[in-house]
Amino acid sequence: MLRLIKTGDWLVLLAGMIITAWLFAALWQGHAANKAVVRSGGKVVAELSLSENRSYLAHGPLGTSRIEIRNRRARVAEDPSPRQYCVKQGWLSQAGEAALCLPNQVSLELTGAKKLYDSLSY
């Protein structure tokens, strides 16, 4: 089988792999976030800079969610929701990432200089 592949075929295959790797690095990398947007009940309640370490308490129908910002990353540290999905989301660091505490109607989203689109909003 390898005898049927000529030198030109190998060059085309190598060029295709190089172009694919370059496109992946250029187009799929996340952009740095510069602020965290906290919503409660669908309304923006805070826009927090990621440049300073702090905690923020967001109030929802089930209770209080604690948002933590450390080292230019943000997370939902505590939430009264039963399954704790937004807490399990962990640290967010790239623009466009979000943690949603749906039962408590609190969300955390990171934004940056560039607006990223996903397959749902495209």
mmCIF file of C-alpha atoms in Angstrom:
data_model
loop_
_atom_site.group_PDB
_atom_site.id
_atom_site.type_symbol
_atom_site.label_atom_id
_atom_site.label_comp_id
_atom_site.label_asym_id
_atom_site.label_seq_id
_atom_site.Cartn_x
_atom_site.Cartn_y
_atom_site.Cartn_z
ATOM 1 C CA MET A 1 0.000 0.000 0.000
ATOM 2 C CA LEU A 2 2.805 2.433 0.876
ATOM 3 C CA ARG A 3 4.409 1.733 -2.537
ATOM 4 C CA LEU A 4 1.381 3.340 -4.248
ATOM 5 C CA ILE A 5 1.865 6.682 -2.455
ATOM 6 C CA LYS A 6 4.267 8.930 -4.361
ATOM 7 C CA THR A 7 6.442 11.792 -3.065
ATOM 8 C CA GLY A 8 3.923 14.396 -4.210
ATOM 9 C CA ASP A 9 1.181 12.616 -2.243
ATOM 10 C CA TRP A 10 3.274 12.789 0.926
ATOM 11 C CA LEU A 11 3.890 16.518 0.331
ATOM 12 C CA VAL A 12 0.163 17.198 -0.121
ATOM 13 C CA LEU A 13 -0.617 15.210 3.033
ATOM 14 C CA LEU A 14 2.057 17.085 5.010
ATOM 15 C CA ALA A 15 0.838 20.475 3.736
ATOM 16 C CA GLY A 16 -2.749 19.560 4.685
ATOM 17 C CA MET A 17 -1.685 18.627 8.227
ATOM 18 C CA ILE A 18 0.300 21.848 8.648
ATOM 19 C CA ILE A 19 -2.597 24.008 7.393
ATOM 20 C CA THR A 20 -5.063 22.157 9.644
ATOM 21 C CA ALA A 21 -2.848 22.664 12.709
ATOM 22 C CA TRP A 22 -2.382 26.362 11.893
ATOM 23 C CA LEU A 23 -6.134 26.911 11.385
ATOM 24 C CA PHE A 24 -6.925 25.145 14.664
ATOM 25 C CA ALA A 25 -4.417 27.303 16.575
ATOM 26 C CA ALA A 26 -5.531 30.530 14.910
ATOM 27 C CA LEU A 27 -9.306 30.108 14.966
ATOM 28 C CA TRP A 28 -10.195 27.869 17.919
ATOM 29 C CA GLN A 29 -8.161 29.378 20.724
ATOM 30 C CA GLY A 30 -10.106 31.241 23.384
ATOM 31 C CA HIS A 31 -9.584 34.926 24.001
ATOM 32 C CA ALA A 32 -8.674 36.376 27.366
ATOM 33 C CA ALA A 33 -11.555 37.678 29.455
ATOM 34 C CA ASN A 34 -11.430 41.051 31.186
ATOM 35 C CA LYS A 35 -14.678 41.139 33.164
ATOM 36 C CA ALA A 36 -17.317 38.928 34.696
ATOM 37 C CA VAL A 37 -21.011 39.676 34.184
ATOM 38 C CA VAL A 38 -23.325 38.428 36.953
ATOM 39 C CA ARG A 39 -27.044 38.111 36.257
ATOM 40 C CA SER A 40 -29.880 37.375 38.643
ATOM 41 C CA GLY A 41 -33.410 36.818 37.393
ATOM 42 C CA GLY A 42 -32.256 37.683 33.863
ATOM 43 C CA LYS A 43 -31.027 41.165 34.841
ATOM 44 C CA VAL A 44 -27.389 42.247 35.066
ATOM 45 C CA VAL A 45 -26.632 42.866 38.748
ATOM 46 C CA ALA A 46 -22.847 43.306 38.522
ATOM 47 C CA GLU A 47 -19.978 43.697 36.088
ATOM 48 C CA LEU A 48 -16.791 42.755 37.906
ATOM 49 C CA SER A 49 -13.227 43.313 36.734
ATOM 50 C CA LEU A 50 -11.052 40.212 36.688
ATOM 51 C CA SER A 51 -7.971 42.262 37.554
ATOM 52 C CA GLU A 52 -8.732 42.347 41.299
ATOM 53 C CA ASN A 53 -9.359 39.368 43.581
ATOM 54 C CA ARG A 54 -12.712 39.531 45.340
ATOM 55 C CA SER A 55 -15.970 37.783 46.180
ATOM 56 C CA TYR A 56 -19.473 38.872 45.228
ATOM 57 C CA LEU A 57 -22.821 37.713 46.609
ATOM 58 C CA ALA A 58 -25.662 37.349 44.098
ATOM 59 C CA HIS A 59 -29.163 36.844 45.474
ATOM 60 C CA GLY A 60 -31.674 34.535 43.786
ATOM 61 C CA PRO A 61 -35.023 32.966 44.706
ATOM 62 C CA LEU A 62 -33.392 29.993 46.491
ATOM 63 C CA GLY A 63 -30.779 32.021 48.364
ATOM 64 C CA THR A 64 -27.364 33.544 47.876
ATOM 65 C CA SER A 65 -24.713 32.451 45.368
ATOM 66 C CA ARG A 66 -21.093 33.412 46.024
ATOM 67 C CA ILE A 67 -19.006 34.402 42.989
ATOM 68 C CA GLU A 68 -15.242 34.297 43.503
ATOM 69 C CA ILE A 69 -12.612 36.052 41.366
ATOM 70 C CA ARG A 70 -8.950 35.053 41.716
ATOM 71 C CA ASN A 71 -5.959 35.375 39.365
ATOM 72 C CA ARG A 72 -8.011 36.633 36.386
ATOM 73 C CA ARG A 73 -10.405 33.665 36.686
ATOM 74 C CA ALA A 74 -13.930 33.470 38.095
ATOM 75 C CA ARG A 75 -16.164 30.737 39.478
ATOM 76 C CA VAL A 76 -19.371 30.138 41.390
ATOM 77 C CA ALA A 77 -17.943 29.032 44.734
ATOM 78 C CA GLU A 78 -21.246 28.411 46.552
ATOM 79 C CA ASP A 79 -24.843 28.066 45.420
ATOM 80 C CA PRO A 80 -28.045 26.818 47.109
ATOM 81 C CA SER A 81 -29.179 24.894 44.000
ATOM 82 C CA PRO A 82 -29.726 21.172 44.655
ATOM 83 C CA ARG A 83 -27.393 19.647 42.013
ATOM 84 C CA GLN A 84 -24.571 22.222 42.166
ATOM 85 C CA TYR A 85 -23.937 22.185 38.407
ATOM 86 C CA CYS A 86 -22.668 25.761 38.332
ATOM 87 C CA VAL A 87 -20.259 25.071 41.212
ATOM 88 C CA LYS A 88 -18.998 21.936 39.431
ATOM 89 C CA GLN A 89 -18.320 24.060 36.325
ATOM 90 C CA GLY A 90 -15.156 25.229 38.093
ATOM 91 C CA TRP A 91 -12.900 28.114 37.177
ATOM 92 C CA LEU A 92 -13.742 30.105 34.037
ATOM 93 C CA SER A 93 -10.912 31.960 32.318
ATOM 94 C CA GLN A 94 -11.765 32.501 28.621
ATOM 95 C CA ALA A 95 -14.182 35.041 27.158
ATOM 96 C CA GLY A 96 -17.534 33.459 26.362
ATOM 97 C CA GLU A 97 -17.438 30.857 29.132
ATOM 98 C CA ALA A 98 -20.422 30.769 31.491
ATOM 99 C CA ALA A 99 -21.742 29.043 34.600
ATOM 100 C CA LEU A 100 -25.524 28.875 34.992
ATOM 101 C CA CYS A 101 -27.274 28.276 38.308
ATOM 102 C CA LEU A 102 -30.712 27.731 36.796
ATOM 103 C CA PRO A 103 -32.782 26.823 39.873
ATOM 104 C CA ASN A 104 -31.469 29.933 41.625
ATOM 105 C CA GLN A 105 -31.664 32.066 38.426
ATOM 106 C CA VAL A 106 -28.063 33.293 38.801
ATOM 107 C CA SER A 107 -25.495 33.211 36.002
ATOM 108 C CA LEU A 108 -21.834 34.138 35.592
ATOM 109 C CA GLU A 109 -20.408 34.949 32.156
ATOM 110 C CA LEU A 110 -16.937 36.126 31.184
ATOM 111 C CA THR A 111 -16.589 38.757 28.492
ATOM 112 C CA GLY A 112 -13.587 40.097 26.636
ATOM 113 C CA ALA A 113 -12.569 42.441 23.870
ATOM 114 C CA LYS A 114 -13.900 40.075 21.192
ATOM 115 C CA LYS A 115 -17.440 38.715 21.228
ATOM 116 C CA LEU A 116 -17.332 34.979 20.678
ATOM 117 C CA TYR A 117 -20.159 33.063 19.070
ATOM 118 C CA ASP A 118 -21.063 29.458 19.598
ATOM 119 C CA SER A 119 -23.089 27.143 17.394
ATOM 120 C CA LEU A 120 -26.346 28.195 19.057
ATOM 121 C CA SER A 121 -25.950 31.931 18.549
ATOM 122 C CA TYR A 122 -24.291 31.806 15.145
#
